Coordinates of N, CA, C and O in Angstrom, one line a residue:
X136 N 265.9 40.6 217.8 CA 265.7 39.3 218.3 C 264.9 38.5 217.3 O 264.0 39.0 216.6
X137 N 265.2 37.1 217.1 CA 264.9 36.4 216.3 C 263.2 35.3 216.3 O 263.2 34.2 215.7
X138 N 262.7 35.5 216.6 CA 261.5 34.7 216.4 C 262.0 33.2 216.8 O 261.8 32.9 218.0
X139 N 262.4 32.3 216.1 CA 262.9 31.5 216.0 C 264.4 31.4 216.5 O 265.4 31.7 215.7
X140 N 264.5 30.8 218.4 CA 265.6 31.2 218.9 C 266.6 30.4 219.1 O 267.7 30.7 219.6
X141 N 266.2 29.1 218.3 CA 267.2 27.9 218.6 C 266.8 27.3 217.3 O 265.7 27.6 216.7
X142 N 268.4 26.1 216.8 CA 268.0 25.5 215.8 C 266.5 24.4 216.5 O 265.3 24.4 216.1
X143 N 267.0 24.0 217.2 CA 265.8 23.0 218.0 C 264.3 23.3 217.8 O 263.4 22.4 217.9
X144 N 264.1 24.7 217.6 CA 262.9 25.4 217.9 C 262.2 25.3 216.3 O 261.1 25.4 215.9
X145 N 263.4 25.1 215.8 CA 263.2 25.5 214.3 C 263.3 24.0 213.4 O 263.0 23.8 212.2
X146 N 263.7 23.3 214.0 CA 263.7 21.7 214.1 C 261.9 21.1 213.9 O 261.2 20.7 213.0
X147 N 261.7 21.4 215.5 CA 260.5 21.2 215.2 C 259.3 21.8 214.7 O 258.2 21.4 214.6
X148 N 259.8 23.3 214.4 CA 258.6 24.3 213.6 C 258.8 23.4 212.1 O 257.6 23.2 211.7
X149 N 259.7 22.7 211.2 CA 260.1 22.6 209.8 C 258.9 20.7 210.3 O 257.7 20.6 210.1
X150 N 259.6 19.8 210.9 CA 258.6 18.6 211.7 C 257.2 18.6 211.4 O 256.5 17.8 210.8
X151 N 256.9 19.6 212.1 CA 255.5 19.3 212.6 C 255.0 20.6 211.0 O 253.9 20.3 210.7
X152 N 255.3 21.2 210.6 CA 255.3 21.9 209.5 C 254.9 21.2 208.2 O 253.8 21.5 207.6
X153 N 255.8 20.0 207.8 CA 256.1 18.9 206.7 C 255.1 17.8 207.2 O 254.4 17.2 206.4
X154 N 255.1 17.6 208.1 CA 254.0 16.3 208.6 C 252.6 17.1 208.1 O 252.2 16.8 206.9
X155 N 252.0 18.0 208.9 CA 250.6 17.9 208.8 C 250.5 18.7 207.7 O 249.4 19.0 207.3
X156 N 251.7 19.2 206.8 CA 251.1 20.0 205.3 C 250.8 18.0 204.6 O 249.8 17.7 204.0
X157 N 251.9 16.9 204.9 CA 251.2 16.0 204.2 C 250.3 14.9 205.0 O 250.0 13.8 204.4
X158 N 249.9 15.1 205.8 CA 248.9 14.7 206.6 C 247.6 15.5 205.7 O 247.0 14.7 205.0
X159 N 247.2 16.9 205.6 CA 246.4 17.5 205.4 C 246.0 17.1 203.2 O 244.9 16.8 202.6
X160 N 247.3 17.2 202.8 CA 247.1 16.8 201.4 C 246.7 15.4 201.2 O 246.3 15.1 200.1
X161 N 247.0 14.0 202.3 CA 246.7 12.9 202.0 C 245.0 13.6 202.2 O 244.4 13.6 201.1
X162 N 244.3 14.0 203.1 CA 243.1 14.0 203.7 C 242.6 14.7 202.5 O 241.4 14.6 202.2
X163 N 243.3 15.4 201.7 CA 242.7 16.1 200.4 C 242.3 15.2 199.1 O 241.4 15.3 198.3
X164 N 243.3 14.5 199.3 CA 243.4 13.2 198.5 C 242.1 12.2 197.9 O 241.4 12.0 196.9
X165 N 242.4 11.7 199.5 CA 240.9 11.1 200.3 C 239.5 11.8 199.8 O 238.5 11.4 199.2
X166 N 239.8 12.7 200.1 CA 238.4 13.9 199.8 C 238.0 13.4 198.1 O 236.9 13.0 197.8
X167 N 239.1 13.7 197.3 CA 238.5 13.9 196.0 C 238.4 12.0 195.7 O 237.3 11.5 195.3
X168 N 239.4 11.4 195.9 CA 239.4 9.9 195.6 C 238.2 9.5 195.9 O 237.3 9.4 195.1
X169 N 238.2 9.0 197.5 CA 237.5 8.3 198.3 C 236.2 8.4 197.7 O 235.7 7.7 196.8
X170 N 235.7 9.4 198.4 CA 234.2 9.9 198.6 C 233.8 9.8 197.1 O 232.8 9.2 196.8
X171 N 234.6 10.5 196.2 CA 233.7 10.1 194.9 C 233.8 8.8 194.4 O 232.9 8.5 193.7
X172 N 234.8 7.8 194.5 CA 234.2 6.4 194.5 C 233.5 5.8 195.0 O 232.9 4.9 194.4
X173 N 233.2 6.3 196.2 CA 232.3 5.3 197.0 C 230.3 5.9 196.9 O 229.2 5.3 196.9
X174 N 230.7 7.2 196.6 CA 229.1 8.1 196.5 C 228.6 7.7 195.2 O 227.4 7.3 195.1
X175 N 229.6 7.8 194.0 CA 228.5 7.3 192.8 C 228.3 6.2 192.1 O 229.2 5.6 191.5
X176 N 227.4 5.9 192.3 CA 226.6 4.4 191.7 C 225.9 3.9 192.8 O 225.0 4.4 193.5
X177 N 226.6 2.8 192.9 CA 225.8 1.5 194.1 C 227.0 1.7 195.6 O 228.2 1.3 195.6
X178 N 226.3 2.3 196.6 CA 227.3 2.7 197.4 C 228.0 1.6 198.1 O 229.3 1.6 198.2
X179 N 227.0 0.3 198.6 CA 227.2 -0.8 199.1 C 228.4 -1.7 197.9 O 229.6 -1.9 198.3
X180 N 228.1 -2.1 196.9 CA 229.0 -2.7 196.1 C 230.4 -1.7 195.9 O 231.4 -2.4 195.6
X181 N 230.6 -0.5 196.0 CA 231.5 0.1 196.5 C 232.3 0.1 197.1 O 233.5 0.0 196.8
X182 N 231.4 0.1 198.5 CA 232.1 0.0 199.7 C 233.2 -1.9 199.9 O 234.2 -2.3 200.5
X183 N 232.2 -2.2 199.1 CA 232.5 -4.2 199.0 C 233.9 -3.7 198.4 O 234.8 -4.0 199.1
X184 N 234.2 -2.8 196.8 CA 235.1 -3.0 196.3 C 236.5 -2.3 196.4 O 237.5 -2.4 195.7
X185 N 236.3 -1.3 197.9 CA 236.6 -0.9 198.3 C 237.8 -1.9 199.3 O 239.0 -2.1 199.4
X186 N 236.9 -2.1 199.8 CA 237.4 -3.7 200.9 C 238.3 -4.3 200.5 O 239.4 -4.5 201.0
X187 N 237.7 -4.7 199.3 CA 238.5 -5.5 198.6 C 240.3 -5.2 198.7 O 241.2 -6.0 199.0
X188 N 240.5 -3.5 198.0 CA 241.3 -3.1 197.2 C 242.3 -2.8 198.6 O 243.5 -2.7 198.5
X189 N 241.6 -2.6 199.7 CA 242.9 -2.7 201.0 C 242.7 -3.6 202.2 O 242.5 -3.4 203.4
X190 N 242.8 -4.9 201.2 CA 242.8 -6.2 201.7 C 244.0 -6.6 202.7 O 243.9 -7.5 203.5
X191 N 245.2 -5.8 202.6 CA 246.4 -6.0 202.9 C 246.5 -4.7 203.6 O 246.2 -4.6 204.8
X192 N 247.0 -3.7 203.1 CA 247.0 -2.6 203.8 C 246.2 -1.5 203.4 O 245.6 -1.5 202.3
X193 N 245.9 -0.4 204.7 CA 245.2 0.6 203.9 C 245.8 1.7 204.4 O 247.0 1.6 204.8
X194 N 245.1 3.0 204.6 CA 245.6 4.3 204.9 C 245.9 4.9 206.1 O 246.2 6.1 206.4
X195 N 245.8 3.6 207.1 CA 246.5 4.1 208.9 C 247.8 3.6 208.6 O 248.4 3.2 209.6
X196 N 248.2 3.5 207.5 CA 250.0 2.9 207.5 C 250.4 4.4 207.1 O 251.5 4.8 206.9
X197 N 249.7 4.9 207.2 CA 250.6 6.1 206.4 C 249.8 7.6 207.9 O 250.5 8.5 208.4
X198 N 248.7 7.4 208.2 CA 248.3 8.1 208.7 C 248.8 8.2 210.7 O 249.0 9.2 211.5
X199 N 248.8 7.1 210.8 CA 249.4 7.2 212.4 C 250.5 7.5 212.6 O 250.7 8.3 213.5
X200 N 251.9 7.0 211.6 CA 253.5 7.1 212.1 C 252.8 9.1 211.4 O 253.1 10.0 212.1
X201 N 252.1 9.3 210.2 CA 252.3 11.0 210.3 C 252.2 12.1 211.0 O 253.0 13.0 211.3
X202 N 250.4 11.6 211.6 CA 250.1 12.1 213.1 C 250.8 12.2 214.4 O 250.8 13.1 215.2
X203 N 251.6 10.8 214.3 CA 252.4 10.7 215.5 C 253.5 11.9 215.7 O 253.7 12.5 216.8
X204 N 254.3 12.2 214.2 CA 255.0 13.2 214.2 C 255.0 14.1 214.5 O 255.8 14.8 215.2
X205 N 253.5 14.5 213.8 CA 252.2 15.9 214.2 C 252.3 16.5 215.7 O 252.8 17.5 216.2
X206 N 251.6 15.2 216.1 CA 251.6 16.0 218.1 C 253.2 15.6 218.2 O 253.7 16.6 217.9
X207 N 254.1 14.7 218.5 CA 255.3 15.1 219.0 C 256.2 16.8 218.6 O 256.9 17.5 219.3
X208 N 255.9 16.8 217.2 CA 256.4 18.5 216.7 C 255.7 19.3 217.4 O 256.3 20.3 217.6
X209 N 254.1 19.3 218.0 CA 253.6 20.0 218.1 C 254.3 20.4 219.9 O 254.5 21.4 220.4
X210 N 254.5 19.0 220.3 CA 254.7 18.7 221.8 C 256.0 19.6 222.1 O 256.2 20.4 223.0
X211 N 257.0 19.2 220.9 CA 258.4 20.3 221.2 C 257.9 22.2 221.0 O 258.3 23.2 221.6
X212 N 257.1 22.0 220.3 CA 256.6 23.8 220.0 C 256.1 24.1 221.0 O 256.2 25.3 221.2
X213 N 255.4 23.6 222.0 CA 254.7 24.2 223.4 C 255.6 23.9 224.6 O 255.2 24.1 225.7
X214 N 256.6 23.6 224.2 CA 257.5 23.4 225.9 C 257.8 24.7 225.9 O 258.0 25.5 225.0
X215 N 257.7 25.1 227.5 CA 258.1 26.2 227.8 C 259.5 26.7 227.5 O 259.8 27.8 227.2
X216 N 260.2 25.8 227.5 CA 261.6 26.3 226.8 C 261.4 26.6 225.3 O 262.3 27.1 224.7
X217 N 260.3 26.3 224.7 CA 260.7 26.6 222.7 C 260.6 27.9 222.8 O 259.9 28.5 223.5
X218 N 261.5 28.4 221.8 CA 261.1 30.1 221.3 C 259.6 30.7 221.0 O 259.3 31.9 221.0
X219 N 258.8 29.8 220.7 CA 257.6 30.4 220.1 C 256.7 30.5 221.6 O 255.8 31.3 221.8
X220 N 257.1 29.8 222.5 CA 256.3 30.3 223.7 C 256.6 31.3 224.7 O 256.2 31.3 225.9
X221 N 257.5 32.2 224.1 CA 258.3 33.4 224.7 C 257.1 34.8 224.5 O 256.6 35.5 225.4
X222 N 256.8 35.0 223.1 CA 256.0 35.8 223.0 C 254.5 35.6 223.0 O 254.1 34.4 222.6
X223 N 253.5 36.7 223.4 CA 252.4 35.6 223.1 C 251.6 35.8 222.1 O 250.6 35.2 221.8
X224 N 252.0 36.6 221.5 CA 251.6 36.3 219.2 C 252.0 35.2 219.0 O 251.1 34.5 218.5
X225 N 253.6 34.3 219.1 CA 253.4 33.3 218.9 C 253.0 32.5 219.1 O 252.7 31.7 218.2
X226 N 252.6 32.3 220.6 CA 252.2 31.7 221.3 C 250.7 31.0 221.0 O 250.1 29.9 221.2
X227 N 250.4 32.2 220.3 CA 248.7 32.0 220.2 C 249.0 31.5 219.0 O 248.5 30.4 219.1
X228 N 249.7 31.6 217.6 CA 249.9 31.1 216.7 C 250.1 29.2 216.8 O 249.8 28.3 216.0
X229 N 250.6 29.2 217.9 CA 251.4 27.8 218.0 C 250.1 27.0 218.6 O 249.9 25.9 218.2
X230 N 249.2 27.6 219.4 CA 248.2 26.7 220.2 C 247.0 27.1 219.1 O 246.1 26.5 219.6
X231 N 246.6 27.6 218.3 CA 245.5 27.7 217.2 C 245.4 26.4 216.4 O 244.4 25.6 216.2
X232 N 247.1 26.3 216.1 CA 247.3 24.9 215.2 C 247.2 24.2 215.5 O 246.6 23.4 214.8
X233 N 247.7 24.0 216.9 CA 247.7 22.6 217.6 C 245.9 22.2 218.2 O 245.4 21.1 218.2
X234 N 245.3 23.3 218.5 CA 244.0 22.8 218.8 C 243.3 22.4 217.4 O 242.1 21.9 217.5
X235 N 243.8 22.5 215.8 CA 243.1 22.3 214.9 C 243.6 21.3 215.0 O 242.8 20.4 215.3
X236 N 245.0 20.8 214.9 CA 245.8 19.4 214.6 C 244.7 18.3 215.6 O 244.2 17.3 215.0
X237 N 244.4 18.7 216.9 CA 243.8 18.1 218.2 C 242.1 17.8 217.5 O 241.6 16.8 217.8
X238 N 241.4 18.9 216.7 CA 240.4 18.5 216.5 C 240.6 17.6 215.1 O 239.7 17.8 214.3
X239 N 241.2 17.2 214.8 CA 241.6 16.8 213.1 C 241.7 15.3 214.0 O 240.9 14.5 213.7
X240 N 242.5 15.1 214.8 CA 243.2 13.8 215.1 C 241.5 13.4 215.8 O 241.0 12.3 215.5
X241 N 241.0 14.0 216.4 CA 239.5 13.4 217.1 C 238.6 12.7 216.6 O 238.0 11.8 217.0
X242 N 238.6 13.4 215.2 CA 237.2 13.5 214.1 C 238.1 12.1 213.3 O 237.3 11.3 212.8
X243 N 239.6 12.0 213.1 CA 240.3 10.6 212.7 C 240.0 9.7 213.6 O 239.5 8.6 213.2
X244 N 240.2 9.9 214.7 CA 239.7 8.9 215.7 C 238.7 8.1 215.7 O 238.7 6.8 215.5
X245 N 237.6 9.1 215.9 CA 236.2 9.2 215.3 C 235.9 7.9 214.1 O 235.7 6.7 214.3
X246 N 236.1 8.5 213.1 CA 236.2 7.8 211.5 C 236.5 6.6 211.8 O 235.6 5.7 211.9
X247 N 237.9 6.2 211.9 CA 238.4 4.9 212.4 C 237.8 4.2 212.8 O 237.7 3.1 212.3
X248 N 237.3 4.4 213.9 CA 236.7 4.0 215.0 C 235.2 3.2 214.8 O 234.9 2.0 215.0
X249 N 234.2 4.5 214.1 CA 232.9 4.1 214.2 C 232.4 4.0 212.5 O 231.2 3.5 212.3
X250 N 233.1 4.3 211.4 CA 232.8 3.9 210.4 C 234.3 3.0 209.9 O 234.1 1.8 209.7
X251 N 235.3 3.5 209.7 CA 236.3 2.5 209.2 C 236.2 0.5 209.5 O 235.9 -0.5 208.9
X252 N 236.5 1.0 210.5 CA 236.7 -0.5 211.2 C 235.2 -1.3 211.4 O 235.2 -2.5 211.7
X253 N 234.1 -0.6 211.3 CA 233.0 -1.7 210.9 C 232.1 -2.2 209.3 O 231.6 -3.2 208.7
X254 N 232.3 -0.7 209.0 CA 232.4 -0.7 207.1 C 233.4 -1.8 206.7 O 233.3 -2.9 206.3
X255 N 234.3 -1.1 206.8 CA 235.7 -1.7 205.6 C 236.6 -3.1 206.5 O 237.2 -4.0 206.0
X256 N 236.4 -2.8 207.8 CA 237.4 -3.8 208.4 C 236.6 -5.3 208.9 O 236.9 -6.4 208.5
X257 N 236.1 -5.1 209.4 CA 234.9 -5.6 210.1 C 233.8 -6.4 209.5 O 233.5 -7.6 209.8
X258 N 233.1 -5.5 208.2 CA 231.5 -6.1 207.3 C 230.5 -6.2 208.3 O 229.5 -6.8 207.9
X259 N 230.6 -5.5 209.9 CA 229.5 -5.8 210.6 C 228.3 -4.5 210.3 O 227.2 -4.7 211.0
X260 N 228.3 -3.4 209.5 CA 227.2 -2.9 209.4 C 226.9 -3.3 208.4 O 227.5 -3.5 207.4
X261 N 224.8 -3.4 208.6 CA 223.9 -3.9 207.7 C 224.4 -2.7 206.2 O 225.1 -1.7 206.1
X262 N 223.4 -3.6 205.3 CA 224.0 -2.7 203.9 C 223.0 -1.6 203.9 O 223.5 -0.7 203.3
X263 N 221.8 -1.3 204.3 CA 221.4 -0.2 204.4 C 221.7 1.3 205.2 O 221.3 2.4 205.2
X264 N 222.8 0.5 205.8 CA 223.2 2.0 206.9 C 224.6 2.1 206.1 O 225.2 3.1 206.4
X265 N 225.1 1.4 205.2 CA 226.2 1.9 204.2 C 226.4 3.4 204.0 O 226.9 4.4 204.5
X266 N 225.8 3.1 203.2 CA 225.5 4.9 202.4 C 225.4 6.3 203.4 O 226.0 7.2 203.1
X267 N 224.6 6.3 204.6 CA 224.8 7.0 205.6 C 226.4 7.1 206.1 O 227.0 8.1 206.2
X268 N 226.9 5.9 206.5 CA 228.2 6.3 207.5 C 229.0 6.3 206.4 O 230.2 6.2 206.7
X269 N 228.8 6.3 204.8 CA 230.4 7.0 204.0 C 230.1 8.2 203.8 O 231.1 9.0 203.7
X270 N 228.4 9.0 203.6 CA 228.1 10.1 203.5 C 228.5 10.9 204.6 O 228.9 12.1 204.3
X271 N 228.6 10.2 206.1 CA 228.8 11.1 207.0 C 230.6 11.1 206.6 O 231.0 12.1 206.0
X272 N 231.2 10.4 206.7 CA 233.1 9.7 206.5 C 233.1 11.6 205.4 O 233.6 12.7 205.6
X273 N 232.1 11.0 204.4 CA 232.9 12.7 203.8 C 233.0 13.6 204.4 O 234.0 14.3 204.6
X274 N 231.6 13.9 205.1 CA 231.7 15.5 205.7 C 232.5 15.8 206.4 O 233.0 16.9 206.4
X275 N 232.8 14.9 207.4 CA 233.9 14.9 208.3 C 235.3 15.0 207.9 O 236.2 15.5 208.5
X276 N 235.4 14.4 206.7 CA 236.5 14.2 206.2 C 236.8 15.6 205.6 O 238.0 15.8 205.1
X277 N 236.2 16.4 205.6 CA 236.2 17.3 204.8 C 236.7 18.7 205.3 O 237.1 19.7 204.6
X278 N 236.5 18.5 207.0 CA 236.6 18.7 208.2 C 238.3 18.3 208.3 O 239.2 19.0 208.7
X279 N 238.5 17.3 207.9 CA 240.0 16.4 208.1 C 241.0 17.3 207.4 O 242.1 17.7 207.9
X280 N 240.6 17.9 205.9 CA 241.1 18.5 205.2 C 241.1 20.0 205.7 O 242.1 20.4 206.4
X281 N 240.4 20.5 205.6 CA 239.7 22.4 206.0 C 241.1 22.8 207.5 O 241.6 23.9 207.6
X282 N 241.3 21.8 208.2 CA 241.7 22.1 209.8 C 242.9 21.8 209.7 O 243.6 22.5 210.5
X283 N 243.7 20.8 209.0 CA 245.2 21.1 208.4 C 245.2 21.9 208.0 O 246.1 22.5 208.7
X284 N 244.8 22.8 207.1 CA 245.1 23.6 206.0 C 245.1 24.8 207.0 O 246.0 25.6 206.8
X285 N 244.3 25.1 207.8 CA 244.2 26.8 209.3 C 245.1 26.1 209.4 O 245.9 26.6 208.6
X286 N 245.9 24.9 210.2 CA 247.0 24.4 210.9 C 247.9 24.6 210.7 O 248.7 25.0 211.5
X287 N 248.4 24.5 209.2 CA 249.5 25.2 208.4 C 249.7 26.5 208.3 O 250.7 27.1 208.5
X288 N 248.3 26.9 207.8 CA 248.3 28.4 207.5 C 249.1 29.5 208.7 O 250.0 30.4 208.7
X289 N 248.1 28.9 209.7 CA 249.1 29.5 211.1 C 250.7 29.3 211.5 O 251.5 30.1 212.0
X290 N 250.9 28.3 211.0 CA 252.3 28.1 211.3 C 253.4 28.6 210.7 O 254.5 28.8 211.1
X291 N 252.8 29.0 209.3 CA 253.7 30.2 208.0 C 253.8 30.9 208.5 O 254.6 31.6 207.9
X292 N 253.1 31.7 210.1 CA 253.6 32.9 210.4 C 254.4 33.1 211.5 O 254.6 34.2 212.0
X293 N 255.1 31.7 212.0 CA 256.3 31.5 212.7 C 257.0 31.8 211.8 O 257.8 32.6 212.2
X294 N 257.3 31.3 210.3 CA 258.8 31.3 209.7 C 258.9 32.8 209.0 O 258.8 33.0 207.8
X295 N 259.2 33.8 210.1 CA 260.1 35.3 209.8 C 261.1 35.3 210.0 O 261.6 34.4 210.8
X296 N 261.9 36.2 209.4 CA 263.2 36.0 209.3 C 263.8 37.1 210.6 O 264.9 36.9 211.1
X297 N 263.1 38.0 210.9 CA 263.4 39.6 211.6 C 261.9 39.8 212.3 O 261.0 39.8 211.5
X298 N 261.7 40.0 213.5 CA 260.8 40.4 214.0 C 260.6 42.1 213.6 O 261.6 42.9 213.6
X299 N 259.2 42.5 213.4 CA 259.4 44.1 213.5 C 259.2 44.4 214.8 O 258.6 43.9 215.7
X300 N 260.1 46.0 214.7 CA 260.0 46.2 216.4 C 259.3 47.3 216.2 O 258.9 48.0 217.1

C-alpha cells in the first residue's frame, strides 16, 4: 500500500511542499538582507531608507498569495479523506508541519501588524523605539525561517515511494 493514495493527495503534498520551501527561503532572505541593513550603522536613517525603497510595493505581495497556498495545501492534507490521515505516522507528520506553518503565519501576523505597518508603513513610532522593534523583527524573523525549515523537513517524509511493512 502506497503512502500517498491519490494523485489529489499528492497534488497537495507537492502545493503546500513548493510554497512554504519558498515561503521559508524568502524569510531566509529577509534574515540575511533585512536585518543586516537595517542593524548596521544608524538604525533610524535605515529604517527611513528602507521606507523609502518599498515606496510602492513591498514583501506582503509576495508573502500572502504564498501563505495563502500554505494553509489551503495544508487544509487539503488534513481532510479526512487525504491519504496521509489514514495512518497515524502520517498523520503526526502532517499536523507537526502544519502547527509550525500555524506558528510561522502568527509570529507574520505579529510583525505586520505591530512593527511593519507602524515602522515602515505608517512613520507613527518615535525614532528612539526604532532600533528595538527591528531588533525584535529579527529574532522573530529568525523564528519565521527555523519553522519552515521543521515544516518542510517533516513533509520529506511523506514523499516514499513503498511503505515498509
Amino acid at each position: 500500500m502506497n503512502t500517498v493514495k491519490t494523485k489529489r493527495d499528492f497534488n497537495w503534498l507537492i502545493a503546500t511542499f513548493i510554497s512554504l520551501t519558498g515561503l521559508g527561503i524568502v524569510e531566509l532572505f529577509e534574515q540575511i538582507t533585512y536585518v543586516t541593513n537595517w542593524l548596521v550603522g544608524d538604525i533610524v536613517e535605515n529604517a527611513e531608507n528602507f521606507r523609502k525603497f518599498h515606496h510602492v510595493v513591498d514583501a506582503g505581495v509576495f508573502h500572502f498569495p504564498t501563505s495563502t497556498i500554505v494553509l489551503i495545501g495544508f487544509i487539503g492534507l488534513v481532510i479526512k479523506k487525504s491519504g496521509f490521515m489514514q495512518k497515524k505516522q502520517d498523520k503526526k507528520i502532517v499536523w507537526k508541519a502544519f502547527i509550525a506553518f500555524l506558528i510561522t503565519y502568527g509570529i507574520s501576523v505579529y510583525i505586520i501588524t505591530f512593527i511593519n505597518v507602524p515602522v515602515f508603513s505608517e512613520n507613527i513610532i518615535p525614532a528612539e523605539q526604532i532600533p528595538s522593534k527591528l531588533k525584535l523583527w529579527g529574532i522573530l524573523n529568525a523564528f519565521r525561517v527555523i519553522l519552515p525549515a521543521y515544516a518542510v523537513y517533516q513533509l520529506t517524509k511523506l514523499f516514499r515511494l513503498k511503505e515498509n511493512k
